[in-house]
CSV table of C-alpha atoms in Angstrom, one decimal:
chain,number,residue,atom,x,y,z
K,1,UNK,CA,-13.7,6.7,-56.2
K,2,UNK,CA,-14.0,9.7,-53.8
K,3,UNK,CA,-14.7,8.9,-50.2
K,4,UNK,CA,-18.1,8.9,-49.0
K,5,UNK,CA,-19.7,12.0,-47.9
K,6,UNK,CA,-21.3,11.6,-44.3
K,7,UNK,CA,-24.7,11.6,-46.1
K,8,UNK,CA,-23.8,8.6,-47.8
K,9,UNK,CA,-21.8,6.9,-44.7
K,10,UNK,CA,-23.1,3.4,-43.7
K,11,UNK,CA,-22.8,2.5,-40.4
K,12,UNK,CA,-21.0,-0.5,-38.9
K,13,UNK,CA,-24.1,-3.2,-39.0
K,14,UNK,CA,-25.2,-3.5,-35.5
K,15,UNK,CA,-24.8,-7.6,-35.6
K,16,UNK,CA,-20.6,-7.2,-36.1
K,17,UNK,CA,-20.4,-5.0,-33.5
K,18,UNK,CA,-22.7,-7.3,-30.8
K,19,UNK,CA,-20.5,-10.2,-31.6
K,20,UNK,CA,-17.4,-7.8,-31.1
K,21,UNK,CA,-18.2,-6.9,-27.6
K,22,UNK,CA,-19.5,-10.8,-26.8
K,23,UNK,CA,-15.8,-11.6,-28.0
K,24,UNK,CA,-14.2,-9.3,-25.9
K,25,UNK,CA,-16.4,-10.6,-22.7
K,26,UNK,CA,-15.1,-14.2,-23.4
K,27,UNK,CA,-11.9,-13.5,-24.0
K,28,UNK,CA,-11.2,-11.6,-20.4
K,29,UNK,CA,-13.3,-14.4,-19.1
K,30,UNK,CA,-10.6,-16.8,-21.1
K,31,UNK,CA,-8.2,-14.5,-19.1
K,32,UNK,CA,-9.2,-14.6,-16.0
K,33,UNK,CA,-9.7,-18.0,-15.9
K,34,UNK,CA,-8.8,-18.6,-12.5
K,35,UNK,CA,-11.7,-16.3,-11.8
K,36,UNK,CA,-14.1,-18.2,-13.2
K,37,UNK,CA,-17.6,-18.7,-11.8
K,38,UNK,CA,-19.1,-21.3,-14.6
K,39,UNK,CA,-17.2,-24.1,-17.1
K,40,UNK,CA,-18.2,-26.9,-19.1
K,41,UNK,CA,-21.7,-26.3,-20.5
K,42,UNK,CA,-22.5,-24.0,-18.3
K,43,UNK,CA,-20.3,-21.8,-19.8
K,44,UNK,CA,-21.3,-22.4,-23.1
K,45,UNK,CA,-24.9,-21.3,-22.1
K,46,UNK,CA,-24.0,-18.4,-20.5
K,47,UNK,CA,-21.8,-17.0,-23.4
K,48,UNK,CA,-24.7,-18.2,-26.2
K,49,UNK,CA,-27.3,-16.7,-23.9
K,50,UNK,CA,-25.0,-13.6,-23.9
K,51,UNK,CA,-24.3,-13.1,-27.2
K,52,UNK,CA,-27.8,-13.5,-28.2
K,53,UNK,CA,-28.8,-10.9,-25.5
K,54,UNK,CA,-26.2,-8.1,-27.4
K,55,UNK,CA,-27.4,-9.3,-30.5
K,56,UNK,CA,-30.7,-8.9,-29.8
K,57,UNK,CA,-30.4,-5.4,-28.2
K,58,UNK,CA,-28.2,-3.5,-30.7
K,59,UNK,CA,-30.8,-4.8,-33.3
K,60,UNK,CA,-34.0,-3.3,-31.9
K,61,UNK,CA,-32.1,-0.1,-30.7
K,62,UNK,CA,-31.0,0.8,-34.4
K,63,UNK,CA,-34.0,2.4,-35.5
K,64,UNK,CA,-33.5,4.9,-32.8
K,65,UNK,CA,-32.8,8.9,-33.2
K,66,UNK,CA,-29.2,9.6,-33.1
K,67,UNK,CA,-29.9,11.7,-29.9
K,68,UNK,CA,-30.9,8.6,-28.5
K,69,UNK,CA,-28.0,6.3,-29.7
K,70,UNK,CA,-26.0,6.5,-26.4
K,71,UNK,CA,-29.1,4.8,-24.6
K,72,UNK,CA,-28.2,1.8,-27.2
K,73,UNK,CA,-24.8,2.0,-26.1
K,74,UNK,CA,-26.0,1.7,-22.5
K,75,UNK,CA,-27.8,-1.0,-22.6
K,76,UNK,CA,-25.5,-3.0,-24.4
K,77,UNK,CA,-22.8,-1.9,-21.5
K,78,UNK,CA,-25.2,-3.5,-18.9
K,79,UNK,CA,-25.4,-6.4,-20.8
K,80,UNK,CA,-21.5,-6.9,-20.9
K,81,UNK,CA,-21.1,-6.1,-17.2
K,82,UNK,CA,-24.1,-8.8,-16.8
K,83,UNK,CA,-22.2,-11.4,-19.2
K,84,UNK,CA,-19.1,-10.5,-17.5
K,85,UNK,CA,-20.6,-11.2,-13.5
K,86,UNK,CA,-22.4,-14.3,-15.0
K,87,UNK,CA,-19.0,-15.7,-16.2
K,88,UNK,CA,-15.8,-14.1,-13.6
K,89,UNK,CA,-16.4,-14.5,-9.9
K,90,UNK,CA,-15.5,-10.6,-9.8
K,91,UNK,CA,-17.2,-8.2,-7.1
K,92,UNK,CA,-19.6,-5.5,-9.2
K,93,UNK,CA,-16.6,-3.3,-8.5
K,94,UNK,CA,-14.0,-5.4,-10.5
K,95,UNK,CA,-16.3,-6.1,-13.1
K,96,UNK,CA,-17.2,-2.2,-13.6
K,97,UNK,CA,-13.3,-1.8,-14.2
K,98,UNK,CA,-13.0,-5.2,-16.4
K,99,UNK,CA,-16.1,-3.7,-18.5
K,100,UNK,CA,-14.2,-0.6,-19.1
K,101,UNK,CA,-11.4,-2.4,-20.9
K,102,UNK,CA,-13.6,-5.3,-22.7
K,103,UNK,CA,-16.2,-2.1,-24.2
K,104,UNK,CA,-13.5,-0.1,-25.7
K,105,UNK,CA,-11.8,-3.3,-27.3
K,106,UNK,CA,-14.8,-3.9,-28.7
K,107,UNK,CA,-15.1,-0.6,-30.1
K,108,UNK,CA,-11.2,-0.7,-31.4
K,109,UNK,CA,-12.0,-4.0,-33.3
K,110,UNK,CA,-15.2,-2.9,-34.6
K,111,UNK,CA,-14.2,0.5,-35.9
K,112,UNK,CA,-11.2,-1.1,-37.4
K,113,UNK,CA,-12.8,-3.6,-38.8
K,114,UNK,CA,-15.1,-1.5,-40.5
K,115,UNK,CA,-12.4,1.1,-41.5
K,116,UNK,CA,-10.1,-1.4,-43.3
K,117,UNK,CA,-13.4,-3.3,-45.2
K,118,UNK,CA,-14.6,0.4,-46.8
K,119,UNK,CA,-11.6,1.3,-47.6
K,120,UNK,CA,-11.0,-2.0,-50.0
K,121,UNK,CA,-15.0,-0.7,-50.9
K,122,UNK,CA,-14.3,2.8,-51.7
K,123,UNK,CA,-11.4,3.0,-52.9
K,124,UNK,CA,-10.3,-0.2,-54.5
K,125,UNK,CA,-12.9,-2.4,-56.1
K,126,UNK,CA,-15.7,1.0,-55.6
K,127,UNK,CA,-18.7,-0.9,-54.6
K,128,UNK,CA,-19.9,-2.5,-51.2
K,129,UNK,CA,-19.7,-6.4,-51.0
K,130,UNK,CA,-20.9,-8.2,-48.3
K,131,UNK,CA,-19.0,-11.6,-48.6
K,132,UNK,CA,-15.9,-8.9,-47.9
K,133,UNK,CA,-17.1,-7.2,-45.4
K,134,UNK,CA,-17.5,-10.6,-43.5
K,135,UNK,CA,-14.4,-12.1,-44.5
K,136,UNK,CA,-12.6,-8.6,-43.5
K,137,UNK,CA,-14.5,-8.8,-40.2
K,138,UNK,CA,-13.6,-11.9,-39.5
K,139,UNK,CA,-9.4,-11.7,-40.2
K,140,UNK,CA,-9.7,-8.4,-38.4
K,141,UNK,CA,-11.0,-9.7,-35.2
K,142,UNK,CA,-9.5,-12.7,-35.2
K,143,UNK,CA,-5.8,-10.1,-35.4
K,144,UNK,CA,-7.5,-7.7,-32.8
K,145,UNK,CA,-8.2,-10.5,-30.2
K,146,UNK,CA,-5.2,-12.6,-30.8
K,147,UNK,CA,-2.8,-10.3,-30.2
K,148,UNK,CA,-5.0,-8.4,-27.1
K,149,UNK,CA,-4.8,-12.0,-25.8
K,150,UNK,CA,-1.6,-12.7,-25.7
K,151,UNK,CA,-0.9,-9.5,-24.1
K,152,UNK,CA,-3.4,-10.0,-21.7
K,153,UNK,CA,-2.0,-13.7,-20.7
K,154,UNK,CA,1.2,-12.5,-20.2
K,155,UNK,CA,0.0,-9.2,-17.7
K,156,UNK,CA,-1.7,-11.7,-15.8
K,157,UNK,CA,-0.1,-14.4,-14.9
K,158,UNK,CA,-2.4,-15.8,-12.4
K,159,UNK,CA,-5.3,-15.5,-13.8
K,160,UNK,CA,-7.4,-13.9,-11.9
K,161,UNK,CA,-8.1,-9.7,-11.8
K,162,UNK,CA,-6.5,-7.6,-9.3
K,163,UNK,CA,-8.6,-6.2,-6.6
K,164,UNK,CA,-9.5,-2.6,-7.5
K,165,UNK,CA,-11.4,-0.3,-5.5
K,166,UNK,CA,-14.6,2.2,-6.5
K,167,UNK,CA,-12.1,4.7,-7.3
K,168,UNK,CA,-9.9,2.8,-9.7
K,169,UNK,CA,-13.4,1.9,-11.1
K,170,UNK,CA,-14.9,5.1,-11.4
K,171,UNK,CA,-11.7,6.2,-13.2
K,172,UNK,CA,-11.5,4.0,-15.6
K,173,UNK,CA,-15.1,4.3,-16.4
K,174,UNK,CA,-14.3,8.1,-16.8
K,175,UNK,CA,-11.5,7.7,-19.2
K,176,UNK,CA,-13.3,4.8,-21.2
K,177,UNK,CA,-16.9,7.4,-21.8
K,178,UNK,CA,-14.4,10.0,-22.5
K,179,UNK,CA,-12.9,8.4,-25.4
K,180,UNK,CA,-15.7,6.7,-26.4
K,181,UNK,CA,-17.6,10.2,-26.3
K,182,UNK,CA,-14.1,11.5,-28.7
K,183,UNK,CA,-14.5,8.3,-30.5
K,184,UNK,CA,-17.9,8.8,-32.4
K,185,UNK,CA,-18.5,13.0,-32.1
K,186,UNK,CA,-18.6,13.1,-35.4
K,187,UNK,CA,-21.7,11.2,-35.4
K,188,UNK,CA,-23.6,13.2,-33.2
K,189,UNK,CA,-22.3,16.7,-34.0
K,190,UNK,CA,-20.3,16.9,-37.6
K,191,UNK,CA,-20.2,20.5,-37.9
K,192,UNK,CA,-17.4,21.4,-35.6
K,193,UNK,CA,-13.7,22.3,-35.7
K,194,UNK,CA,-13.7,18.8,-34.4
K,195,UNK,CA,-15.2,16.5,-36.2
K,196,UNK,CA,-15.5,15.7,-40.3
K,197,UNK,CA,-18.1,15.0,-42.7
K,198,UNK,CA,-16.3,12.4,-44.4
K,199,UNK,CA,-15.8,8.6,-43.8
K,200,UNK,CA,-12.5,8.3,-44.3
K,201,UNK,CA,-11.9,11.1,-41.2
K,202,UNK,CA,-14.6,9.9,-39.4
K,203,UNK,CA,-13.2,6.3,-39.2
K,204,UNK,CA,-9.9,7.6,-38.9
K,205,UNK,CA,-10.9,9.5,-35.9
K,206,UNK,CA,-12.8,6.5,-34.1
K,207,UNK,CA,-10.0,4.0,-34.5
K,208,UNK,CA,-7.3,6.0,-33.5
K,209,UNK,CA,-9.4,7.6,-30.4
K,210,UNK,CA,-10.3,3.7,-29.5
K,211,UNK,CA,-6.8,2.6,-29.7
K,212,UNK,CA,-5.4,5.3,-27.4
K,213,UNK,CA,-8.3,4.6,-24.9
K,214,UNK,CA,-6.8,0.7,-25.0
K,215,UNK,CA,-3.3,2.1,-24.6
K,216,UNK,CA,-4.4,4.3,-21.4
K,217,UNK,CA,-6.5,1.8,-20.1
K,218,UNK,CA,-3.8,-1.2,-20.4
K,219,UNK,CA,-1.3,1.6,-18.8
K,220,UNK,CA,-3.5,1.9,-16.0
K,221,UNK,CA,-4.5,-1.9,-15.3
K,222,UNK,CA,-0.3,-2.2,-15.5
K,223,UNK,CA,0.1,0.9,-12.4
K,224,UNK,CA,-2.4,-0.8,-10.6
K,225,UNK,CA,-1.1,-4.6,-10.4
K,226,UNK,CA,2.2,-2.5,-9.6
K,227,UNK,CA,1.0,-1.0,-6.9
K,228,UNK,CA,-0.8,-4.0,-5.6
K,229,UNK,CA,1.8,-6.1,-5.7
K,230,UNK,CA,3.6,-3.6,-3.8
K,231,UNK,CA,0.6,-3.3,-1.1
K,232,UNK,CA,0.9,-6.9,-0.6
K,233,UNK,CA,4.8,-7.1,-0.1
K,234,UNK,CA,4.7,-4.7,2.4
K,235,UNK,CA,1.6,-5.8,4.1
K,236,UNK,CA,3.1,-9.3,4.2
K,237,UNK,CA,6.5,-7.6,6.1
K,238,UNK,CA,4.4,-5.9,8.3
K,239,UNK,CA,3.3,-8.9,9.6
K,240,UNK,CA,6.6,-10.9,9.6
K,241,UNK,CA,7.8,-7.5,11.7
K,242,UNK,CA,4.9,-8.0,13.9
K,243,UNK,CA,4.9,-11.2,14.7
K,244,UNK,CA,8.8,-11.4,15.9
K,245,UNK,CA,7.7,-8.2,17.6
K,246,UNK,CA,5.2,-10.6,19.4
K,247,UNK,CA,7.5,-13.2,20.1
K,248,UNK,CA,10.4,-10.6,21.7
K,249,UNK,CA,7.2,-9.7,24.0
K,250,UNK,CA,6.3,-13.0,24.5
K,251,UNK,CA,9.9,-13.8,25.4
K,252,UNK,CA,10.3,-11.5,27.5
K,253,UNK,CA,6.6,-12.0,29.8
K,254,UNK,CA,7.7,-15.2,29.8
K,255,UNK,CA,11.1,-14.7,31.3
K,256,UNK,CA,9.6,-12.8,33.8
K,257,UNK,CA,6.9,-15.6,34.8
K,258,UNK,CA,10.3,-18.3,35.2
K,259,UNK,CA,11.6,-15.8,37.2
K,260,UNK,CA,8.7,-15.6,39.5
K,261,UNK,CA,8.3,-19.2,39.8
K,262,UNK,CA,12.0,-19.7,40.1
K,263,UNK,CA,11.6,-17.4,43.6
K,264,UNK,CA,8.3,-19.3,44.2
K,265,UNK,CA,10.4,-23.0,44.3
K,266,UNK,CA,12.7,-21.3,47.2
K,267,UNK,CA,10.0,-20.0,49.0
K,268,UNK,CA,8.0,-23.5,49.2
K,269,UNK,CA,10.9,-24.8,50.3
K,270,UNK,CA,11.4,-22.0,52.9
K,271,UNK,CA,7.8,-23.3,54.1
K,272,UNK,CA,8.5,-26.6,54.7
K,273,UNK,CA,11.3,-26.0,57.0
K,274,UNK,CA,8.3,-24.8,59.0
K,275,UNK,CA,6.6,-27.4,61.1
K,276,UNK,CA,3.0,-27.3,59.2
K,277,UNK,CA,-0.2,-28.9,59.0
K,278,UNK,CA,-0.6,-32.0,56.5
K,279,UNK,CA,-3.1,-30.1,54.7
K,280,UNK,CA,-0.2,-27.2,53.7
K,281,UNK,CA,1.8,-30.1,53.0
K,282,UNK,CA,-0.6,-31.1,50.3
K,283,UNK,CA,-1.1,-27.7,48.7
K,284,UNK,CA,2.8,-27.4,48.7
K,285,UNK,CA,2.6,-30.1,46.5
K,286,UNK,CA,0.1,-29.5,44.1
K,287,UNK,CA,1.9,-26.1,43.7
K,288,UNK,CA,5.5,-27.5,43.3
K,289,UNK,CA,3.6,-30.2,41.0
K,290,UNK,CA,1.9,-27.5,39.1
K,291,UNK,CA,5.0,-25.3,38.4
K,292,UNK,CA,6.9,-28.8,36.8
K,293,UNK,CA,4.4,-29.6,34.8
K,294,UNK,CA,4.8,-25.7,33.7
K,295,UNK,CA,8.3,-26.4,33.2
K,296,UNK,CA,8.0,-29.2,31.4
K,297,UNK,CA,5.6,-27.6,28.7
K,298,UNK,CA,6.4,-26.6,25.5
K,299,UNK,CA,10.0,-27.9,25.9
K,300,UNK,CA,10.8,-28.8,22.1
K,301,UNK,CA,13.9,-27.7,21.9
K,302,UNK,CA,13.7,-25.0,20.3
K,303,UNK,CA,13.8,-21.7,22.5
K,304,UNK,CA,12.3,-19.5,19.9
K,305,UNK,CA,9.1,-22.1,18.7
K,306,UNK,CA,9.1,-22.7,22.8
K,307,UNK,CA,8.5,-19.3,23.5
K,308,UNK,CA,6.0,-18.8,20.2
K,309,UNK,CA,3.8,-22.0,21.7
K,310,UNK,CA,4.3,-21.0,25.7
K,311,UNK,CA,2.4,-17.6,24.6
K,312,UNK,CA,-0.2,-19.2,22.1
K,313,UNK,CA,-0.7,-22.0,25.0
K,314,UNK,CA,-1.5,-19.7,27.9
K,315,UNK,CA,-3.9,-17.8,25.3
K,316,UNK,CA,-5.6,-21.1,24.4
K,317,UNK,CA,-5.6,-22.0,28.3
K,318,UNK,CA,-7.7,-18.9,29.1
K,319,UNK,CA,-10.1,-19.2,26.2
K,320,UNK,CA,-10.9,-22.8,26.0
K,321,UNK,CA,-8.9,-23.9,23.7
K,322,UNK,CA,-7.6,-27.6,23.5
K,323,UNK,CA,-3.9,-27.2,21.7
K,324,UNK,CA,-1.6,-30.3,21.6
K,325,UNK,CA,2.2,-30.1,20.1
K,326,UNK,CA,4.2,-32.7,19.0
K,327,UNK,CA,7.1,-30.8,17.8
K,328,UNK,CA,11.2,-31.9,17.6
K,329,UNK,CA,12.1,-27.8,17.5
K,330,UNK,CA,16.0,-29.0,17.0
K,331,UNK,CA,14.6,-29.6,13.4
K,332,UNK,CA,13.9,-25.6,12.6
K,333,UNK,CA,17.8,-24.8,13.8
K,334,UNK,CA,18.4,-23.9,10.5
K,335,UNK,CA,15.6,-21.3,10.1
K,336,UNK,CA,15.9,-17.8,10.7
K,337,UNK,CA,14.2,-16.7,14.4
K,338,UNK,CA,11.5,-14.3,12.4
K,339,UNK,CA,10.7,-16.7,9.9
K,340,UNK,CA,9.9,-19.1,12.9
K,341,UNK,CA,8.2,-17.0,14.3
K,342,UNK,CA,6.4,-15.7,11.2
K,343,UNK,CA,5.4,-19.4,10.4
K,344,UNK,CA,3.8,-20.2,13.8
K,345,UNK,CA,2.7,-17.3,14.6
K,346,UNK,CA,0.4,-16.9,12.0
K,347,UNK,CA,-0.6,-20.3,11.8
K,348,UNK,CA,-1.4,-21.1,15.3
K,349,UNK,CA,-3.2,-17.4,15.2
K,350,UNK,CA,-5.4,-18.3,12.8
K,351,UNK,CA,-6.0,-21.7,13.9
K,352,UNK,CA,-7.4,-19.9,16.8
K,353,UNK,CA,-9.3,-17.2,15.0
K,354,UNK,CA,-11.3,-20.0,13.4
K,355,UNK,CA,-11.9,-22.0,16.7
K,356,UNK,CA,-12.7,-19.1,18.6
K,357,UNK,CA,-15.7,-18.6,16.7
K,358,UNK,CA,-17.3,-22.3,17.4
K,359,UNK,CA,-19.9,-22.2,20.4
K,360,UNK,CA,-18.9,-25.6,22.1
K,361,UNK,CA,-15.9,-25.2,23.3
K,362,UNK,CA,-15.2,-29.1,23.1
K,363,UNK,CA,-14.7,-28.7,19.5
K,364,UNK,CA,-12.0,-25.8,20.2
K,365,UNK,CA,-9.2,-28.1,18.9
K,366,UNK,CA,-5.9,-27.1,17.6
K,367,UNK,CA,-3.3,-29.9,16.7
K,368,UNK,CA,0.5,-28.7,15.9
K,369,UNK,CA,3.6,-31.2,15.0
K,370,UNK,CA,6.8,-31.1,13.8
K,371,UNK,CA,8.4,-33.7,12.3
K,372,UNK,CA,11.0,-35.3,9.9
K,373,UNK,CA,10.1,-36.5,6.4
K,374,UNK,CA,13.0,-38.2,5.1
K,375,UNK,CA,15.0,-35.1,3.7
K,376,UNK,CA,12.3,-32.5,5.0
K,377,UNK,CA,10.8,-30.9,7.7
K,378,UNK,CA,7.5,-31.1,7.8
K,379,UNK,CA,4.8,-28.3,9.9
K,380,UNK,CA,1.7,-29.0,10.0
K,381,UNK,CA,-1.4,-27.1,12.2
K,382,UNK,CA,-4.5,-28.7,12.3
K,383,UNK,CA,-8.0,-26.9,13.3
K,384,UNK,CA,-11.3,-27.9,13.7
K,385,UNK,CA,-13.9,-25.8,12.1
K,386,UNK,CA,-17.5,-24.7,11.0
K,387,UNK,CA,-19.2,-23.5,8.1
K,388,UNK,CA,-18.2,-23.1,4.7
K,389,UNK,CA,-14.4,-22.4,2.9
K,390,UNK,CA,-13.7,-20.8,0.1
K,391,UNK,CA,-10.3,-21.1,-1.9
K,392,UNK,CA,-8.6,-18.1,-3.9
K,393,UNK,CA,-5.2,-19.2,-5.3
K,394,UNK,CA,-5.2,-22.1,-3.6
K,395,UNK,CA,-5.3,-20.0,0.0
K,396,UNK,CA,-8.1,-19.2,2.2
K,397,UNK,CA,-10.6,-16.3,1.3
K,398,UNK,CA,-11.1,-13.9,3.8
K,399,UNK,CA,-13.7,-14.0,6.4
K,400,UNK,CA,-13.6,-10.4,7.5
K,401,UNK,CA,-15.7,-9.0,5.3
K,402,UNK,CA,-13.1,-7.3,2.8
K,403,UNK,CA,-11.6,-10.0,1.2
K,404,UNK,CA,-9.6,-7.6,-1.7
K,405,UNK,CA,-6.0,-8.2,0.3
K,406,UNK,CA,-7.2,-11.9,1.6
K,407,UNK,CA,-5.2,-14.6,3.3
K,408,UNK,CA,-2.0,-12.1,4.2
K,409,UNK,CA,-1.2,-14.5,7.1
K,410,UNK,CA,-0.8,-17.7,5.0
K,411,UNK,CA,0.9,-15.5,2.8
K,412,UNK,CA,3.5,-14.5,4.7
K,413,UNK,CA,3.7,-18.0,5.6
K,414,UNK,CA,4.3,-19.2,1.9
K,415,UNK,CA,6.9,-16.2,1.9
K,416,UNK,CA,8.8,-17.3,4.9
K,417,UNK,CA,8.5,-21.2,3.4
K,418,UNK,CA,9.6,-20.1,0.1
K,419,UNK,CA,12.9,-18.3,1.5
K,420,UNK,CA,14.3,-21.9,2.4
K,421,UNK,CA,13.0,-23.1,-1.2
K,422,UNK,CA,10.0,-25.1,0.7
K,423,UNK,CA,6.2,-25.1,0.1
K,424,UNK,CA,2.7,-24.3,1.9
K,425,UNK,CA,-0.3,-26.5,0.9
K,426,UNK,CA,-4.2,-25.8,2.6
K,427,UNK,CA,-6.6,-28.4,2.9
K,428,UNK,CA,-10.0,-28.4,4.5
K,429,UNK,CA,-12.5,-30.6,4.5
K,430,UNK,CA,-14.9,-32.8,6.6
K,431,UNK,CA,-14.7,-29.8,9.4
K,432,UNK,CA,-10.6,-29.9,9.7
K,433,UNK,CA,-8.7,-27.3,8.0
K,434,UNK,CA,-4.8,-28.7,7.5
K,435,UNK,CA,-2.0,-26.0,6.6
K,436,UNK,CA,1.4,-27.9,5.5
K,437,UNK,CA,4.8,-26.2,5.6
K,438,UNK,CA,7.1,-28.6,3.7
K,439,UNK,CA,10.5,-27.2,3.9
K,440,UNK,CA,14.1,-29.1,2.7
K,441,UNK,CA,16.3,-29.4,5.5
K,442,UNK,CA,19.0,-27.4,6.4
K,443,UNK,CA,18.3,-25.6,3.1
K,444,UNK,CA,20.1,-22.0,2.7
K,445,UNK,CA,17.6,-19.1,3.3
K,446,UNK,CA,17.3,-17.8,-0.4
């Protein structure tokens, strides 16, 4: 049997491709499943409300004029990118970009699909059958999925999408309408240099279009996660570089200070050579009292976590800040000076970001020890804190508003920990947010 002229060309039946895009929603939401907003039931709701949403649209939209068949295709985007938000904990942003990808595999499987069921129609048996076109639905998508699956799970590991910005968005929104636009000319306008009256073509066209879009969409998502993951690397060295830049300044403020008060010591006892009032006597020694219990501070035995906690303590002094150390510093010999620094830098810093914000300052409380567990070292900073926490990747979200790079200072921390082949856990609850820095001792810096 010839191929089908366009006159006689049947369509792909609206109902296949609904259930094609509502699979390609699920499965990114199977994807990203560290992402996801619903489970359980829940889940199930959403995804049967969803599907019969797409179902229900493409079916009343098929009696429209072909002029009017992108408003179809529309509507049944916004209904993705609703199913898609309903499901993933993604920003509109992300889930513009995620739609991109999950519409055009939907098309791919649909189109092919389709192309492979009239071919066995046309051209082999010569006669439509529904009962095949089912079964050759089915096989096709269950292929089509599987395999976008598996590739999906394996370029992302973690399960969750990578931030993207309104420019990666709108670019991948651009590529996606342009191929889709390639995709299904023929429909709209058959009489060009283009585009083909035939079925055979026209399918051909679509499927290959489709599966090019996939190809430069899955190249993109790939650049992007590249260039994230290098965004993050360096923004966690910048701040290991910043904080040791912070503790040479610290270091060296502080030097100064023992210096003064190493001149003040002579000069109080220059005074009470003099023959002076008992009253002088008394402030003499509430200042030689004050500059030993200055001494005697932050003495842990470790001169660089001593000079970290000297610097975070006169900061907490002057802001109302309660902070209490229990620390055996000899215990961190082993560990490099930045990642020291890096560690307790960043956790005493945000330990006081978070208490900072809490009106009465007798809740300004920041706890910090150090201490042996068995064949470990254990770190542990202890805030109190108000309002609510939420967790990404078992670290802290961002409060500052643009949480798409979150968390980079317990980051760096897990870095630094991770180095020494140790481990960084985060806890909060009942208004006290516990970081934990287990790290093997005297373990080689990997």
């Amino acid at each position: 049997m010839s191929a089908f002229a366009i006159e006689d060309f049947s369509t792909i039946p609206r109902y296949y491709t609904a259930l094609a895009e509502w699979l390609s929603c699920m499965l990114l939401a199977v994807t990203f499943h560290n992402q996801r907003r619903l489970h359980g039931w829940r889940l199930v709701g959403a995804s049967a409300i969803g599907l019969a949403a797409l179902e229900l649209e493409l079916i009343l939209t098929e009696t429209l004029p072909v002029y009017l068949w992108s408003v179809g295709m529309v509507g049944s985007a916004a209904l993705m990118l609703a199913l898609l938000l309903a499901c993933l904990d993604l920003r509109p942003v992300e889930g513009g970009y995620v739609l991109t990808s999950a519409f055009m595999l939907a098309e791919f499987a649909a189109s092919l699909s389709w192309q492979l069921y009239y071919y066995y129609a046309a051209y082999i048996i010569g006669e439509e059958q529904p009962v095949a076109a089912l079964v050759t639905v089915l096989l096709t998508y269950a292929l089509v999925f599987t395999v976008y699956g598996v590739l999906s799970w394996r370029s992302c590991p973690s399960g969750r999408c990578i931030a993207v910005g309104r420019r990666e968005m709108l670019t991948a929104m651009v590529v996606a309408v342009l191929f889709f636009i390639i995709s299904n000319l023929s429909f709209i306008f058959p009489d060009t240099p283009f585009t083909s009256h035939y079925a055979a073509e026209i399918f051909n066209i679509r499927t290959l279009v489709d599966l090019g879009a996939l190809a430069v969409l899955f190249a993109m998502y790939f650049q992007q996660q590249e260039l994230h993951a290098r965004y993050e690397l360096d923004a966690i060295q910048t701040v290991l570089e910043t904080q040791y830049v912070q503790y040479r300044q610290s270091r060296e403020s502080i030097d100064l200070i023992n210096r003064k008060y190493h001149d003040l010591k002579h000069q109080i006892a220059a005074l009470r050579a003099e023959p002076d009032p008992q009253r002088r006597s008394n402030w003499l020694d509430a200042m030689e009292s004050d500059i030993k219990v200055y001494e005697a501070q932050n003495k842990t035995g470790n001169t660089i976590l001593d000079t970290v906690l000297t610097s975070k303590s006169l900061y907490c002094q002057k802001h109302g800040i309660s902070l209490t150390t229990v620390a055996d510093g000899a215990l961190l010999d082993f560990m490099d000076a930045m990642d020291i620094c890096t560690i307790f830098g960043n956790a005493l810093d945000n330990a006081v970001g978070s208490v900072l914000k809490i009106e009465d300052k007798e809740k300004r409380l920041i706890h910090l020890s150090v201490s042996g567990e068995r064949d470990f070292v254990l770190i542990r900073v202890e805030n109190y804190f108000e309002g609510e926490l939420t967790f990404q990747e078992g670290l802290p979200r961002s409060t500052k508003g643009d949480d798409r790079f979150h968390g980079f200072g317990v980051k760096s921390i897990r870095y630094s920990a991770q180095r020494y082949g140790g481990t960084v856990t985060v806890i909060a609850e009942r208004n006290w947010f516990d970081l934990k820095v287990l790290i093997p001792k005297n373990s080689g810096k990997k």
